[in-house]
Tab-separated table of C-alpha atoms in Angstrom:
chain	number	residue	atom	x	y	z
A	1	UNK	CA	0.000	0.000	0.000
A	2	UNK	CA	2.900	2.362	0.753
A	3	UNK	CA	4.258	1.482	-2.666
A	4	UNK	CA	0.948	2.356	-4.329
A	5	UNK	CA	0.708	5.703	-2.523
A	6	UNK	CA	4.237	6.898	-3.169
A	7	UNK	CA	4.714	5.241	-6.554
A	8	UNK	CA	1.725	6.894	-8.180
A	9	UNK	CA	2.560	10.173	-6.472
A	10	UNK	CA	6.146	10.044	-7.772
A	11	UNK	CA	5.145	8.987	-11.284
A	12	UNK	CA	2.514	11.733	-11.420
A	13	UNK	CA	5.124	14.352	-10.595
A	14	UNK	CA	7.599	12.872	-13.097
A	15	UNK	CA	4.961	12.938	-15.829
A	16	UNK	CA	4.030	16.563	-15.171
A	17	UNK	CA	7.514	18.047	-15.126
A	18	UNK	CA	10.132	16.641	-17.560
A	19	UNK	CA	12.953	18.866	-16.261
A	20	UNK	CA	15.099	18.190	-13.200
A	21	UNK	CA	14.681	14.424	-13.246
A	22	UNK	CA	17.604	12.029	-13.107
A	23	UNK	CA	18.914	8.580	-12.310
A	24	UNK	CA	21.368	7.394	-9.682
A	25	UNK	CA	23.151	4.126	-9.008
A	26	UNK	CA	24.394	3.270	-5.532
A	27	UNK	CA	26.410	0.314	-4.289
A	28	UNK	CA	25.863	-0.627	-0.635
A	29	UNK	CA	28.101	-2.795	1.528
A	30	UNK	CA	27.380	-3.670	5.153
A	31	UNK	CA	26.390	-6.361	7.605
A	32	UNK	CA	23.216	-7.714	9.170
A	33	UNK	CA	22.865	-6.630	12.815
A	34	UNK	CA	21.835	-9.513	15.061
A	35	UNK	CA	19.526	-7.479	17.290
A	36	UNK	CA	18.125	-10.359	19.375
A	37	UNK	CA	19.452	-13.639	20.763
A	38	UNK	CA	16.282	-15.346	19.509
A	39	UNK	CA	17.711	-15.320	15.989
A	40	UNK	CA	19.221	-18.780	15.361
A	41	UNK	CA	21.512	-17.815	12.494
A	42	UNK	CA	25.026	-16.573	13.355
A	43	UNK	CA	25.789	-13.582	11.164
A	44	UNK	CA	29.370	-13.514	9.866
A	45	UNK	CA	29.325	-12.588	6.192
A	46	UNK	CA	29.225	-9.173	4.567
A	47	UNK	CA	26.028	-8.206	2.735
A	48	UNK	CA	25.780	-5.921	-0.256
A	49	UNK	CA	23.153	-4.272	-2.471
A	50	UNK	CA	22.776	-2.473	-5.779
A	51	UNK	CA	20.187	0.267	-6.142
A	52	UNK	CA	18.970	2.127	-9.224
A	53	UNK	CA	16.796	5.119	-8.377
A	54	UNK	CA	14.853	7.311	-10.822
A	55	UNK	CA	14.143	10.620	-9.104
A	56	UNK	CA	12.664	14.065	-9.537
A	57	UNK	CA	14.147	17.117	-7.837
A	58	UNK	CA	11.304	19.499	-6.913
A	59	UNK	CA	12.058	23.160	-7.520
A	60	UNK	CA	9.024	25.070	-6.245
A	61	UNK	CA	6.366	24.577	-8.888
A	62	UNK	CA	4.112	23.200	-6.135
A	63	UNK	CA	3.834	25.382	-3.026
A	64	UNK	CA	4.476	22.486	-0.640
A	65	UNK	CA	7.907	21.864	-2.182
A	66	UNK	CA	8.876	25.463	-1.364
A	67	UNK	CA	7.777	24.986	2.245
A	68	UNK	CA	9.810	21.751	2.510
A	69	UNK	CA	12.985	23.240	0.975
A	70	UNK	CA	12.715	21.360	-2.331
A	71	UNK	CA	12.803	17.625	-1.471
A	72	UNK	CA	13.600	14.889	-4.002
A	73	UNK	CA	11.069	12.167	-4.919
A	74	UNK	CA	12.291	8.824	-6.211
A	75	UNK	CA	11.376	5.279	-7.208
A	76	UNK	CA	14.144	2.700	-6.667
A	77	UNK	CA	14.794	-0.876	-7.733
A	78	UNK	CA	16.949	-2.625	-5.113
A	79	UNK	CA	18.865	-5.904	-5.357
A	80	UNK	CA	20.035	-7.127	-1.940
A	81	UNK	CA	22.371	-10.049	-1.201
A	82	UNK	CA	22.331	-11.128	2.436
A	83	UNK	CA	25.821	-12.644	2.342
A	84	UNK	CA	24.525	-16.221	2.515
A	85	UNK	CA	22.512	-17.202	-0.559
A	86	UNK	CA	21.759	-20.706	0.759
A	87	UNK	CA	20.207	-19.704	4.101
A	88	UNK	CA	19.140	-16.039	3.986
A	89	UNK	CA	18.958	-15.654	0.217
A	90	UNK	CA	18.607	-12.544	-1.890
A	91	UNK	CA	15.846	-10.003	-2.365
A	92	UNK	CA	14.433	-7.878	-5.154
A	93	UNK	CA	12.549	-4.776	-4.056
A	94	UNK	CA	10.777	-1.726	-5.386
A	95	UNK	CA	10.992	1.241	-3.051
A	96	UNK	CA	9.481	4.728	-3.426
A	97	UNK	CA	11.613	7.225	-1.503
A	98	UNK	CA	11.866	10.817	-0.370
A	99	UNK	CA	15.052	12.836	0.262
A	100	UNK	CA	14.941	15.872	2.559
A	101	UNK	CA	17.717	18.478	2.254
A	102	UNK	CA	19.778	19.029	5.402
A	103	UNK	CA	22.560	21.123	3.863
A	104	UNK	CA	22.944	22.839	0.504
A	105	UNK	CA	26.158	24.391	-0.782
A	106	UNK	CA	27.088	25.611	-4.293
A	107	UNK	CA	28.915	22.337	-5.000
A	108	UNK	CA	27.768	19.961	-2.270
A	109	UNK	CA	24.797	18.661	-0.312
A	110	UNK	CA	23.691	16.448	2.589
A	111	UNK	CA	20.264	14.767	2.477
A	112	UNK	CA	18.223	12.546	4.765
A	113	UNK	CA	16.442	9.867	2.741
A	114	UNK	CA	13.554	7.639	3.784
A	115	UNK	CA	12.066	4.948	1.579
A	116	UNK	CA	9.584	2.136	1.976
A	117	UNK	CA	8.148	-0.468	-0.366
A	118	UNK	CA	7.829	-4.168	-1.104
A	119	UNK	CA	10.536	-6.824	-1.399
A	120	UNK	CA	10.662	-10.487	-2.435
A	121	UNK	CA	13.102	-12.848	-0.662
A	122	UNK	CA	14.352	-16.039	-2.269
A	123	UNK	CA	14.933	-17.713	1.133
A	124	UNK	CA	12.983	-17.593	4.379
A	125	UNK	CA	12.161	-19.768	7.383
A	126	UNK	CA	11.135	-23.379	6.930
A	127	UNK	CA	11.101	-25.680	9.942
A	128	UNK	CA	12.461	-28.599	7.882
A	129	UNK	CA	14.541	-27.181	5.024
A	130	UNK	CA	15.708	-23.826	6.479
A	131	UNK	CA	15.252	-23.866	10.287
A	132	UNK	CA	17.942	-21.326	11.255
A	133	UNK	CA	16.654	-18.523	8.979
A	134	UNK	CA	14.109	-17.259	11.504
A	135	UNK	CA	14.685	-13.606	10.578
A	136	UNK	CA	11.731	-13.782	8.160
A	137	UNK	CA	8.752	-16.092	7.841
A	138	UNK	CA	7.612	-15.227	4.321
A	139	UNK	CA	8.882	-14.386	0.855
A	140	UNK	CA	7.070	-11.028	0.625
A	141	UNK	CA	8.218	-8.379	3.079
A	142	UNK	CA	8.192	-4.665	3.618
A	143	UNK	CA	11.478	-2.863	2.989
A	144	UNK	CA	12.132	0.391	4.858
A	145	UNK	CA	15.360	2.370	4.574
A	146	UNK	CA	16.800	5.415	6.395
A	147	UNK	CA	19.964	7.072	5.046
A	148	UNK	CA	22.190	10.092	5.312
A	149	UNK	CA	23.660	10.863	1.893
A	150	UNK	CA	26.208	13.532	1.007
A	151	UNK	CA	27.658	14.409	-2.372
A	152	UNK	CA	29.659	16.729	-4.577
A	153	UNK	CA	28.583	18.203	-7.921
A	154	UNK	CA	31.196	17.534	-10.604
A	155	UNK	CA	29.160	19.710	-12.966
A	156	UNK	CA	25.483	20.533	-13.502
A	157	UNK	CA	24.787	17.012	-14.817
A	158	UNK	CA	27.006	14.661	-12.777
A	159	UNK	CA	27.316	14.141	-9.038
A	160	UNK	CA	29.240	11.679	-6.853
A	161	UNK	CA	27.849	10.703	-3.460
A	162	UNK	CA	28.384	8.567	-0.385
A	163	UNK	CA	26.519	7.867	2.824
A	164	UNK	CA	25.448	5.531	5.626
A	165	UNK	CA	22.107	3.926	6.323
A	166	UNK	CA	19.898	1.277	7.870
A	167	UNK	CA	17.699	-1.056	5.809
A	168	UNK	CA	14.950	-3.086	7.465
A	169	UNK	CA	12.990	-6.056	6.105
A	170	UNK	CA	9.882	-7.346	7.906
A	171	UNK	CA	6.396	-8.734	7.281
A	172	UNK	CA	4.929	-7.173	10.432
A	173	UNK	CA	4.287	-10.598	12.062
A	174	UNK	CA	1.728	-11.445	9.380
A	175	UNK	CA	3.641	-14.737	9.136
A	176	UNK	CA	6.022	-15.916	11.838
A	177	UNK	CA	8.859	-16.018	12.681
A	178	UNK	CA	9.429	-12.322	12.091
A	179	UNK	CA	12.438	-10.915	13.929
A	180	UNK	CA	13.302	-8.893	10.833
A	181	UNK	CA	16.548	-8.195	9.016
A	182	UNK	CA	18.366	-4.973	9.935
A	183	UNK	CA	21.368	-4.156	7.757
A	184	UNK	CA	23.731	-1.285	8.559
A	185	UNK	CA	25.670	-0.258	5.464
A	186	UNK	CA	27.712	2.370	3.714
A	187	UNK	CA	27.132	3.425	0.121
A	188	UNK	CA	28.925	5.022	-2.778
A	189	UNK	CA	27.298	6.088	-6.005
A	190	UNK	CA	26.848	8.505	-8.875
A	191	UNK	CA	23.918	10.631	-10.007
A	192	UNK	CA	23.088	11.919	-13.492
A	193	UNK	CA	20.611	14.743	-14.226
A	194	UNK	CA	20.283	15.359	-17.993
A	195	UNK	CA	18.261	18.587	-17.778
A	196	UNK	CA	18.883	20.198	-14.411
A	197	UNK	CA	17.310	23.433	-13.216
A	198	UNK	CA	19.951	25.706	-11.721
A	199	UNK	CA	19.521	26.414	-8.040
A	200	UNK	CA	19.181	30.151	-8.548
A	201	UNK	CA	16.179	29.415	-10.811
A	202	UNK	CA	14.241	27.554	-8.094
A	203	UNK	CA	10.846	29.158	-7.559
A	204	UNK	CA	9.984	31.014	-4.378
A	205	UNK	CA	6.896	33.042	-3.517
A	206	UNK	CA	8.244	36.088	-1.688
A	207	UNK	CA	4.750	37.123	-0.566
A	208	UNK	CA	3.896	33.814	1.045
A	209	UNK	CA	3.957	33.515	4.828
A	210	UNK	CA	4.012	29.932	6.067
A	211	UNK	CA	1.019	30.244	8.391
A	212	UNK	CA	-1.778	27.634	8.370
A	213	UNK	CA	-5.401	28.526	7.707
A	214	UNK	CA	-6.243	27.370	11.235
A	215	UNK	CA	-4.167	26.326	14.236
A	216	UNK	CA	-6.364	23.618	15.745
A	217	UNK	CA	-8.168	20.657	14.268
A	218	UNK	CA	-9.283	17.127	15.072
A	219	UNK	CA	-8.694	13.755	13.469
A	220	UNK	CA	-9.842	10.168	13.903
A	221	UNK	CA	-9.122	6.903	12.113
A	222	UNK	CA	-9.947	3.176	12.207
A	223	UNK	CA	-7.361	0.521	11.281
A	224	UNK	CA	-7.004	-3.239	11.109
A	225	UNK	CA	-4.038	-5.611	11.092
A	226	UNK	CA	-3.573	-9.394	10.975
A	227	UNK	CA	-1.040	-11.252	13.109
A	228	UNK	CA	-0.038	-14.894	13.072
A	229	UNK	CA	-0.302	-16.503	16.498
A	230	UNK	CA	2.136	-19.059	17.857
A	231	UNK	CA	4.667	-20.788	15.611
A	232	UNK	CA	5.034	-20.592	11.854
A	233	UNK	CA	1.819	-21.767	10.199
A	234	UNK	CA	-0.365	-20.881	13.181
A	235	UNK	CA	-3.770	-19.174	12.971
A	236	UNK	CA	-4.061	-15.500	11.998
A	237	UNK	CA	-6.248	-13.177	14.036
A	238	UNK	CA	-7.231	-9.546	13.459
A	239	UNK	CA	-6.200	-6.558	15.542
A	240	UNK	CA	-8.687	-3.655	15.563
A	241	UNK	CA	-7.386	-0.137	16.202
A	242	UNK	CA	-9.231	3.143	16.800
A	243	UNK	CA	-7.562	6.526	17.321
A	244	UNK	CA	-8.823	10.050	17.948
A	245	UNK	CA	-7.450	13.331	19.195
A	246	UNK	CA	-6.819	17.016	18.472
A	247	UNK	CA	-4.114	18.379	16.188
A	248	UNK	CA	-2.092	21.588	16.381
A	249	UNK	CA	-0.662	23.155	13.216
A	250	UNK	CA	2.859	24.544	13.599
A	251	UNK	CA	2.755	25.753	9.994
A	252	UNK	CA	1.228	24.811	6.639
A	253	UNK	CA	3.164	21.522	6.338
A	254	UNK	CA	3.764	20.332	9.899
A	255	UNK	CA	1.325	19.497	12.668
A	256	UNK	CA	1.326	17.730	16.028
A	257	UNK	CA	-1.352	15.176	16.846
A	258	UNK	CA	-2.026	13.772	20.318
A	259	UNK	CA	-4.791	11.734	21.854
A	260	UNK	CA	-6.062	8.285	22.772
A	261	UNK	CA	-5.626	5.052	20.836
A	262	UNK	CA	-7.285	1.707	21.542
A	263	UNK	CA	-6.500	-1.804	20.302
A	264	UNK	CA	-8.360	-5.070	20.530
A	265	UNK	CA	-6.231	-8.133	19.730
A	266	UNK	CA	-8.404	-11.161	18.954
A	267	UNK	CA	-5.354	-13.444	19.012
A	268	UNK	CA	-4.593	-12.510	22.637
A	269	UNK	CA	-8.237	-13.214	23.554
A	270	UNK	CA	-8.006	-16.786	22.238
A	271	UNK	CA	-4.518	-17.301	23.684
A	272	UNK	CA	-5.608	-16.334	27.205
A	273	UNK	CA	-8.781	-18.380	26.879
A	274	UNK	CA	-6.683	-21.405	25.912
A	275	UNK	CA	-4.015	-21.022	28.626
A	276	UNK	CA	-6.160	-20.110	31.632
A	277	UNK	CA	-9.353	-21.745	32.841
A	278	UNK	CA	-12.292	-20.156	34.575
A	279	UNK	CA	-11.874	-16.606	33.259
A	280	UNK	CA	-15.001	-14.589	32.601
A	281	UNK	CA	-15.770	-12.939	29.262
A	282	UNK	CA	-15.003	-9.550	30.818
A	283	UNK	CA	-11.569	-10.748	32.003
A	284	UNK	CA	-10.751	-12.206	28.585
A	285	UNK	CA	-11.693	-9.003	26.784
A	286	UNK	CA	-9.712	-6.929	29.279
A	287	UNK	CA	-6.599	-9.030	28.576
A	288	UNK	CA	-7.000	-8.459	24.833
A	289	UNK	CA	-7.717	-4.728	25.172
A	290	UNK	CA	-5.117	-1.937	25.171
A	291	UNK	CA	-5.484	1.769	25.827
A	292	UNK	CA	-2.673	4.191	25.025
A	293	UNK	CA	-1.833	7.886	24.991
A	294	UNK	CA	0.188	9.042	21.992
A	295	UNK	CA	1.960	12.063	20.536
A	296	UNK	CA	2.646	12.211	16.789
A	297	UNK	CA	4.265	14.517	14.262
A	298	UNK	CA	2.777	14.676	10.768
A	299	UNK	CA	4.847	16.172	7.940
A	300	UNK	CA	3.042	17.012	4.688
A	301	UNK	CA	4.377	16.639	1.129
A	302	UNK	CA	1.426	17.640	-1.007
A	303	UNK	CA	-1.276	14.957	-0.592
A	304	UNK	CA	1.230	12.569	1.022
A	305	UNK	CA	2.278	12.724	4.682
A	306	UNK	CA	4.782	10.934	6.888
A	307	UNK	CA	3.295	10.284	10.330
A	308	UNK	CA	5.656	9.487	13.253
A	309	UNK	CA	4.073	8.382	16.541
A	310	UNK	CA	5.226	7.467	20.038
A	311	UNK	CA	2.756	6.056	22.523
A	312	UNK	CA	2.641	4.794	26.100
A	313	UNK	CA	0.238	2.132	27.386
A	314	UNK	CA	-2.339	3.236	29.959
A	315	UNK	CA	-4.003	-0.197	30.035
A	316	UNK	CA	-1.616	-2.901	28.841
A	317	UNK	CA	-3.731	-6.024	28.741
A	318	UNK	CA	-1.564	-9.099	28.157
A	319	UNK	CA	1.549	-9.931	26.090
A	320	UNK	CA	2.977	-6.386	25.920
A	321	UNK	CA	6.767	-6.530	25.373
A	322	UNK	CA	7.481	-2.906	26.399
A	323	UNK	CA	5.408	-0.036	27.875
A	324	UNK	CA	6.300	2.302	24.975
A	325	UNK	CA	5.733	1.728	21.253
A	326	UNK	CA	6.337	3.545	17.967
A	327	UNK	CA	4.535	3.810	14.647
A	328	UNK	CA	5.733	4.864	11.233
A	329	UNK	CA	2.968	5.668	8.785
A	330	UNK	CA	2.434	6.944	5.274
A	331	UNK	CA	-0.895	8.627	4.540
A	332	UNK	CA	-2.563	9.682	1.316
A	333	UNK	CA	-5.129	12.490	1.564
A	334	UNK	CA	-7.994	12.332	-0.900
A	335	UNK	CA	-9.034	15.520	-2.700
A	336	UNK	CA	-11.281	17.685	-0.538
A	337	UNK	CA	-14.996	17.586	-1.300
A	338	UNK	CA	-16.693	20.954	-1.742
A	339	UNK	CA	-19.546	20.313	0.694
A	340	UNK	CA	-17.525	18.294	3.202
A	341	UNK	CA	-16.073	19.891	6.323
A	342	UNK	CA	-13.466	17.148	6.685
A	343	UNK	CA	-10.653	15.664	4.621
A	344	UNK	CA	-10.465	11.889	4.261
A	345	UNK	CA	-7.280	9.812	4.084
A	346	UNK	CA	-6.107	6.216	3.766
A	347	UNK	CA	-2.939	4.995	5.445
A	348	UNK	CA	-0.618	2.125	6.289
A	349	UNK	CA	1.013	1.834	9.734
A	350	UNK	CA	4.051	-0.131	10.916
A	351	UNK	CA	4.011	-0.606	14.692
A	352	UNK	CA	7.099	-1.704	16.626
A	353	UNK	CA	8.566	-2.032	20.090
A	354	UNK	CA	12.154	-0.840	19.622
A	355	UNK	CA	13.481	-2.921	16.680
A	356	UNK	CA	10.783	-5.647	16.750
A	357	UNK	CA	7.730	-5.081	14.519
A	358	UNK	CA	4.336	-6.026	15.970
A	359	UNK	CA	2.047	-5.529	12.975
A	360	UNK	CA	1.372	-3.698	9.725
A	361	UNK	CA	-2.092	-2.116	9.690
A	362	UNK	CA	-4.258	-0.586	6.986
A	363	UNK	CA	-6.666	2.188	7.880
A	364	UNK	CA	-8.844	5.089	6.877
A	365	UNK	CA	-9.744	8.274	8.682
A	366	UNK	CA	-10.787	11.895	8.520
A	367	UNK	CA	-9.471	15.186	9.840
A	368	UNK	CA	-11.579	18.252	10.531
């Protein structure tokens, strides 16, 4: 779903503006970080990846790109080799991405890049044929990458670059085991822009003041995820999520959201009912129910937003690994209806406790 949101958004921008697009190739070399002792495979080998990214450098044609200091939108094809083709295999991924400028100089730059998409792994866990590869339980997985990239402009068309980053593969516990693959790597690459717009020609509205139409608002959304229970091949149960709370607009492209979020995990209900005898229906539902308080930051890029959330459990229920959790989300806002007072959106959420993903949820909501 993230791929659909960002891919169509990126391709739409590329189709509208033929200038300032380019292509880059990056070679990554690193190593898988064994972040938990529950992983059975001993990581020794070096991993590597090759990435080809088609990108568009915004230059102010859309107002939001001026507010965000001209980010870069891209769509990457990624080949990843784990370092052990027989056990951990290789992956082929497609990853929409966004690069935010941290530093701009006449001949150099530093960007922060985030990307997320879908990857296919050639090897994954099998209790008979591949029992030590318990990083991943399925062939299809989400790929999410965070990078710091810096470079130097050789001329207006060619650029060399290097950087460091973290790449994460996970299926959000839709199929266990799912401890995830985290690879820390360095990269080196080259970028080519055939028809670049010079930086002094970037558009800027001198009369615009970055003040939102209103400071306060309200949003709510309903989501659902599926988690596999028990060992690999176990039953899958839904998790229902509801969230509501006010929002405060710092400016036209950044707002804080805070409020209450609830979860009901059907898998926990059946687990508790199976393990313990004599519990009432109220006690079973209480064990499967969670109530949290959260604070989130939402950053807008046109109709797309990146939504970063941290929450703390007020009522933990059962089987909570840590009292604090995080969510990374991508939202797509539908065009506003003339007679509607609210704006509707669809979203995908990745929830985790530190480095361990709990679920991937799909949802829809509205902000007023």
